[in-house]
């Protein structure tokens, strides 16, 4: 019986010569060389799983309440301007003590393994929709108090100033909130007029032909 126990113990040690990973993935690096002696707990290889891949970003405390688990997200990879889509799977409950931002993780399918570990991306997470206006960035101006906004004209062609909040910057223009549902915004010459003066506006159609 002692001999059988010794054989079983030896067989268990032999079985440990075959190393297996706890998940499927790609062998990124092979630290161990053939014939080298490995100590318990020492690194022998690095295996990475790229499908699905996890995108990690940080949301400021002023915006974290607008992010929810399961929300749809889009990301634009810095390399090649490729756009990908995924789902929010984790929102940190504790902020980073240095930046006061909250970690957010997005899971993205990557069946062809084309997205690499460590790539940078610009992430946009969907939240509850708000009414906004798309304006050219040049339409923005500052009032005497340094408040960011735009200059409007009313039905009597009188100029007024309206403060706005930037929602998103896009190649087509900037999305802003804070304006009435319909507004006549001065997009050219707004720096040459002040609130209260009457102007003779010229309208132009920005709709695509």
mmCIF file of C-alpha atoms in Angstrom:
data_model
loop_
_atom_site.group_PDB
_atom_site.id
_atom_site.type_symbol
_atom_site.label_atom_id
_atom_site.label_comp_id
_atom_site.label_asym_id
_atom_site.label_seq_id
_atom_site.Cartn_x
_atom_site.Cartn_y
_atom_site.Cartn_z
ATOM 1 C CA UNK A 1 0.000 0.000 0.000
ATOM 2 C CA UNK A 2 2.873 2.370 0.718
ATOM 3 C CA UNK A 3 4.338 1.615 -2.692
ATOM 4 C CA UNK A 4 0.997 2.227 -4.404
ATOM 5 C CA UNK A 5 0.664 5.556 -2.573
ATOM 6 C CA UNK A 6 4.161 6.521 -3.703
ATOM 7 C CA UNK A 7 3.306 5.626 -7.303
ATOM 8 C CA UNK A 8 0.092 7.690 -7.137
ATOM 9 C CA UNK A 9 1.989 10.630 -5.696
ATOM 10 C CA UNK A 10 4.609 10.368 -8.414
ATOM 11 C CA UNK A 11 1.936 10.157 -11.115
ATOM 12 C CA UNK A 12 0.289 13.335 -9.743
ATOM 13 C CA UNK A 13 3.624 15.145 -9.979
ATOM 14 C CA UNK A 14 4.074 13.907 -13.552
ATOM 15 C CA UNK A 15 0.589 15.195 -14.468
ATOM 16 C CA UNK A 16 1.636 18.643 -13.228
ATOM 17 C CA UNK A 17 4.298 18.772 -15.927
ATOM 18 C CA UNK A 18 1.532 19.704 -18.379
ATOM 19 C CA UNK A 19 0.541 23.321 -17.765
ATOM 20 C CA UNK A 20 -2.961 24.445 -18.729
ATOM 21 C CA UNK A 21 -4.563 27.897 -18.734
ATOM 22 C CA UNK A 22 -7.891 28.461 -16.926
ATOM 23 C CA UNK A 23 -9.385 30.036 -20.101
ATOM 24 C CA UNK A 24 -8.934 29.965 -23.866
ATOM 25 C CA UNK A 25 -6.747 32.636 -25.386
ATOM 26 C CA UNK A 26 -3.582 33.493 -27.232
ATOM 27 C CA UNK A 27 -0.062 32.825 -25.997
ATOM 28 C CA UNK A 28 1.400 36.332 -25.874
ATOM 29 C CA UNK A 29 4.765 35.534 -24.301
ATOM 30 C CA UNK A 30 6.602 32.357 -23.293
ATOM 31 C CA UNK A 31 8.893 33.077 -20.349
ATOM 32 C CA UNK A 32 9.912 29.493 -19.596
ATOM 33 C CA UNK A 33 12.578 27.808 -21.729
ATOM 34 C CA UNK A 34 12.690 24.107 -22.455
ATOM 35 C CA UNK A 35 14.529 22.382 -19.633
ATOM 36 C CA UNK A 36 14.495 25.377 -17.253
ATOM 37 C CA UNK A 37 13.605 24.888 -13.597
ATOM 38 C CA UNK A 38 10.382 26.618 -12.544
ATOM 39 C CA UNK A 39 9.694 27.473 -8.934
ATOM 40 C CA UNK A 40 6.189 27.373 -7.472
ATOM 41 C CA UNK A 41 4.360 30.592 -8.367
ATOM 42 C CA UNK A 42 6.905 31.744 -10.928
ATOM 43 C CA UNK A 43 5.750 33.154 -14.276
ATOM 44 C CA UNK A 44 5.925 30.739 -17.184
ATOM 45 C CA UNK A 45 3.762 32.354 -19.879
ATOM 46 C CA UNK A 46 1.250 35.121 -20.557
ATOM 47 C CA UNK A 47 -2.090 34.222 -22.130
ATOM 48 C CA UNK A 48 -4.526 36.942 -23.245
ATOM 49 C CA UNK A 49 -8.202 36.632 -24.150
ATOM 50 C CA UNK A 50 -9.275 39.104 -26.847
ATOM 51 C CA UNK A 51 -12.832 37.931 -27.538
ATOM 52 C CA UNK A 52 -14.698 39.643 -26.064
ATOM 53 C CA UNK A 53 -12.344 42.520 -25.366
ATOM 54 C CA UNK A 54 -12.827 44.991 -22.539
ATOM 55 C CA UNK A 55 -12.604 48.750 -23.033
ATOM 56 C CA UNK A 56 -11.750 50.707 -19.882
ATOM 57 C CA UNK A 57 -12.454 54.415 -19.505
ATOM 58 C CA UNK A 58 -12.935 56.980 -16.750
ATOM 59 C CA UNK A 59 -16.016 59.184 -16.357
ATOM 60 C CA UNK A 60 -15.981 62.468 -14.381
ATOM 61 C CA UNK A 61 -18.131 62.647 -11.264
ATOM 62 C CA UNK A 62 -20.425 65.189 -12.930
ATOM 63 C CA UNK A 63 -21.391 62.650 -15.621
ATOM 64 C CA UNK A 64 -21.236 59.253 -13.880
ATOM 65 C CA UNK A 65 -24.918 59.314 -12.855
ATOM 66 C CA UNK A 66 -25.852 59.422 -16.545
ATOM 67 C CA UNK A 67 -24.134 56.069 -17.175
ATOM 68 C CA UNK A 68 -26.002 52.827 -16.443
ATOM 69 C CA UNK A 69 -25.206 49.130 -16.690
ATOM 70 C CA UNK A 70 -26.280 47.668 -20.014
ATOM 71 C CA UNK A 71 -26.084 51.030 -21.793
ATOM 72 C CA UNK A 72 -24.944 50.955 -25.388
ATOM 73 C CA UNK A 73 -21.554 52.458 -26.128
ATOM 74 C CA UNK A 74 -19.532 53.271 -29.217
ATOM 75 C CA UNK A 75 -15.810 53.721 -29.465
ATOM 76 C CA UNK A 76 -13.507 55.057 -32.134
ATOM 77 C CA UNK A 77 -10.090 53.444 -32.229
ATOM 78 C CA UNK A 78 -7.213 55.876 -32.578
ATOM 79 C CA UNK A 79 -5.620 53.649 -35.212
ATOM 80 C CA UNK A 80 -7.545 53.842 -38.482
ATOM 81 C CA UNK A 81 -10.590 55.712 -37.101
ATOM 82 C CA UNK A 82 -12.456 52.416 -36.821
ATOM 83 C CA UNK A 83 -15.743 52.495 -34.878
ATOM 84 C CA UNK A 84 -16.884 49.619 -32.653
ATOM 85 C CA UNK A 85 -19.914 49.056 -30.413
ATOM 86 C CA UNK A 86 -20.358 47.370 -27.056
ATOM 87 C CA UNK A 87 -22.238 47.321 -23.755
ATOM 88 C CA UNK A 88 -21.395 48.828 -20.361
ATOM 89 C CA UNK A 89 -20.689 45.936 -17.960
ATOM 90 C CA UNK A 90 -19.112 47.679 -14.960
ATOM 91 C CA UNK A 91 -19.295 51.073 -13.224
ATOM 92 C CA UNK A 92 -16.997 51.711 -10.288
ATOM 93 C CA UNK A 93 -18.593 52.706 -6.984
ATOM 94 C CA UNK A 94 -15.424 54.401 -5.756
ATOM 95 C CA UNK A 95 -13.640 57.233 -7.524
ATOM 96 C CA UNK A 96 -9.967 57.477 -8.271
ATOM 97 C CA UNK A 97 -8.530 59.487 -5.337
ATOM 98 C CA UNK A 98 -6.299 61.524 -7.651
ATOM 99 C CA UNK A 99 -8.581 62.361 -10.597
ATOM 100 C CA UNK A 100 -11.997 61.949 -8.945
ATOM 101 C CA UNK A 101 -13.163 59.942 -11.929
ATOM 102 C CA UNK A 102 -15.025 56.618 -11.998
ATOM 103 C CA UNK A 103 -13.872 53.581 -13.944
ATOM 104 C CA UNK A 104 -16.261 52.229 -16.569
ATOM 105 C CA UNK A 105 -15.822 48.983 -18.509
ATOM 106 C CA UNK A 106 -17.395 48.180 -21.880
ATOM 107 C CA UNK A 107 -17.473 44.701 -23.378
ATOM 108 C CA UNK A 108 -17.005 44.574 -27.152
ATOM 109 C CA UNK A 109 -17.199 41.476 -29.404
ATOM 110 C CA UNK A 110 -13.891 40.807 -31.148
ATOM 111 C CA UNK A 111 -14.309 37.514 -33.039
ATOM 112 C CA UNK A 112 -11.602 38.266 -35.601
ATOM 113 C CA UNK A 113 -9.164 39.452 -32.890
ATOM 114 C CA UNK A 114 -8.550 42.635 -34.890
ATOM 115 C CA UNK A 115 -8.721 44.832 -31.772
ATOM 116 C CA UNK A 116 -5.434 44.569 -29.913
ATOM 117 C CA UNK A 117 -4.736 44.791 -26.221
ATOM 118 C CA UNK A 118 -3.595 48.284 -25.215
ATOM 119 C CA UNK A 119 -5.070 50.244 -28.123
ATOM 120 C CA UNK A 120 -6.448 53.683 -27.269
ATOM 121 C CA UNK A 121 -10.017 54.646 -28.084
ATOM 122 C CA UNK A 122 -12.468 57.520 -27.726
ATOM 123 C CA UNK A 123 -15.606 56.188 -26.020
ATOM 124 C CA UNK A 124 -19.155 57.593 -26.228
ATOM 125 C CA UNK A 125 -21.810 56.077 -23.932
ATOM 126 C CA UNK A 126 -25.512 56.469 -24.683
ATOM 127 C CA UNK A 127 -27.644 58.123 -21.996
ATOM 128 C CA UNK A 128 -31.090 59.636 -21.746
ATOM 129 C CA UNK A 129 -31.676 61.895 -24.746
ATOM 130 C CA UNK A 130 -31.943 65.677 -24.457
ATOM 131 C CA UNK A 131 -33.122 68.344 -26.875
ATOM 132 C CA UNK A 132 -30.106 69.995 -28.488
ATOM 133 C CA UNK A 133 -29.169 72.204 -31.425
ATOM 134 C CA UNK A 134 -26.388 71.576 -33.939
ATOM 135 C CA UNK A 135 -24.466 74.793 -34.598
ATOM 136 C CA UNK A 136 -21.165 75.715 -36.217
ATOM 137 C CA UNK A 137 -18.480 76.161 -33.600
ATOM 138 C CA UNK A 138 -17.802 79.678 -34.887
ATOM 139 C CA UNK A 139 -21.272 80.747 -33.683
ATOM 140 C CA UNK A 140 -20.146 80.601 -30.047
ATOM 141 C CA UNK A 141 -19.263 83.852 -28.314
ATOM 142 C CA UNK A 142 -18.790 85.304 -24.839
ATOM 143 C CA UNK A 143 -20.804 88.022 -23.124
ATOM 144 C CA UNK A 144 -19.315 90.713 -20.908
ATOM 145 C CA UNK A 145 -19.350 88.315 -17.932
ATOM 146 C CA UNK A 146 -17.391 85.679 -19.825
ATOM 147 C CA UNK A 147 -20.402 83.345 -20.205
ATOM 148 C CA UNK A 148 -20.334 81.065 -23.240
ATOM 149 C CA UNK A 149 -23.356 81.364 -25.499
ATOM 150 C CA UNK A 150 -24.784 82.546 -28.818
ATOM 151 C CA UNK A 151 -26.537 85.674 -30.039
ATOM 152 C CA UNK A 152 -30.158 85.349 -31.148
ATOM 153 C CA UNK A 153 -32.663 87.579 -32.893
ATOM 154 C CA UNK A 154 -36.370 87.681 -32.064
ATOM 155 C CA UNK A 155 -39.392 88.404 -34.252
ATOM 156 C CA UNK A 156 -38.583 92.123 -34.109
ATOM 157 C CA UNK A 157 -34.983 91.445 -35.241
ATOM 158 C CA UNK A 158 -33.666 92.526 -31.844
ATOM 159 C CA UNK A 159 -30.438 90.886 -30.690
ATOM 160 C CA UNK A 160 -30.269 88.968 -27.414
ATOM 161 C CA UNK A 161 -27.711 86.697 -25.759
ATOM 162 C CA UNK A 162 -28.443 83.108 -24.659
ATOM 163 C CA UNK A 163 -26.086 80.998 -22.566
ATOM 164 C CA UNK A 164 -25.565 77.445 -23.828
ATOM 165 C CA UNK A 165 -24.063 74.215 -22.548
ATOM 166 C CA UNK A 166 -21.845 72.099 -24.794
ATOM 167 C CA UNK A 167 -23.095 68.536 -25.175
ATOM 168 C CA UNK A 168 -20.802 67.115 -27.832
ATOM 169 C CA UNK A 169 -18.262 68.239 -30.410
ATOM 170 C CA UNK A 170 -18.544 66.541 -33.819
ATOM 171 C CA UNK A 171 -16.984 67.091 -37.266
ATOM 172 C CA UNK A 172 -20.353 68.512 -38.421
ATOM 173 C CA UNK A 173 -20.495 71.067 -35.592
ATOM 174 C CA UNK A 174 -21.251 71.316 -31.888
ATOM 175 C CA UNK A 175 -24.381 70.157 -30.079
ATOM 176 C CA UNK A 176 -25.585 72.646 -27.457
ATOM 177 C CA UNK A 177 -28.474 72.865 -24.996
ATOM 178 C CA UNK A 178 -30.102 75.868 -23.364
ATOM 179 C CA UNK A 179 -31.857 77.336 -26.399
ATOM 180 C CA UNK A 180 -35.618 77.405 -27.070
ATOM 181 C CA UNK A 181 -36.991 74.746 -29.386
ATOM 182 C CA UNK A 182 -36.840 77.168 -32.323
ATOM 183 C CA UNK A 183 -34.212 79.886 -32.350
ATOM 184 C CA UNK A 184 -32.690 82.223 -34.932
ATOM 185 C CA UNK A 185 -28.965 82.128 -34.174
ATOM 186 C CA UNK A 186 -26.521 84.653 -35.601
ATOM 187 C CA UNK A 187 -23.689 82.586 -37.085
ATOM 188 C CA UNK A 188 -21.865 85.371 -38.928
ATOM 189 C CA UNK A 189 -21.203 88.811 -37.494
ATOM 190 C CA UNK A 190 -22.248 87.984 -33.938
ATOM 191 C CA UNK A 191 -19.120 89.697 -32.616
ATOM 192 C CA UNK A 192 -20.194 93.039 -34.105
ATOM 193 C CA UNK A 193 -23.576 93.313 -32.379
ATOM 194 C CA UNK A 194 -24.692 93.560 -28.762
ATOM 195 C CA UNK A 195 -27.867 92.662 -26.922
ATOM 196 C CA UNK A 196 -30.711 95.128 -27.481
ATOM 197 C CA UNK A 197 -29.722 96.451 -30.899
ATOM 198 C CA UNK A 198 -31.907 95.934 -33.976
ATOM 199 C CA UNK A 199 -30.389 94.302 -37.046
ATOM 200 C CA UNK A 200 -31.400 93.422 -40.587
ATOM 201 C CA UNK A 201 -30.696 89.678 -40.790
ATOM 202 C CA UNK A 202 -30.019 87.595 -43.855
ATOM 203 C CA UNK A 203 -31.096 83.974 -43.586
ATOM 204 C CA UNK A 204 -29.440 81.046 -45.325
ATOM 205 C CA UNK A 205 -30.534 77.453 -45.769
ATOM 206 C CA UNK A 206 -28.171 74.875 -44.296
ATOM 207 C CA UNK A 207 -30.262 71.874 -45.356
ATOM 208 C CA UNK A 208 -28.443 69.424 -47.681
ATOM 209 C CA UNK A 209 -29.383 69.671 -51.332
#
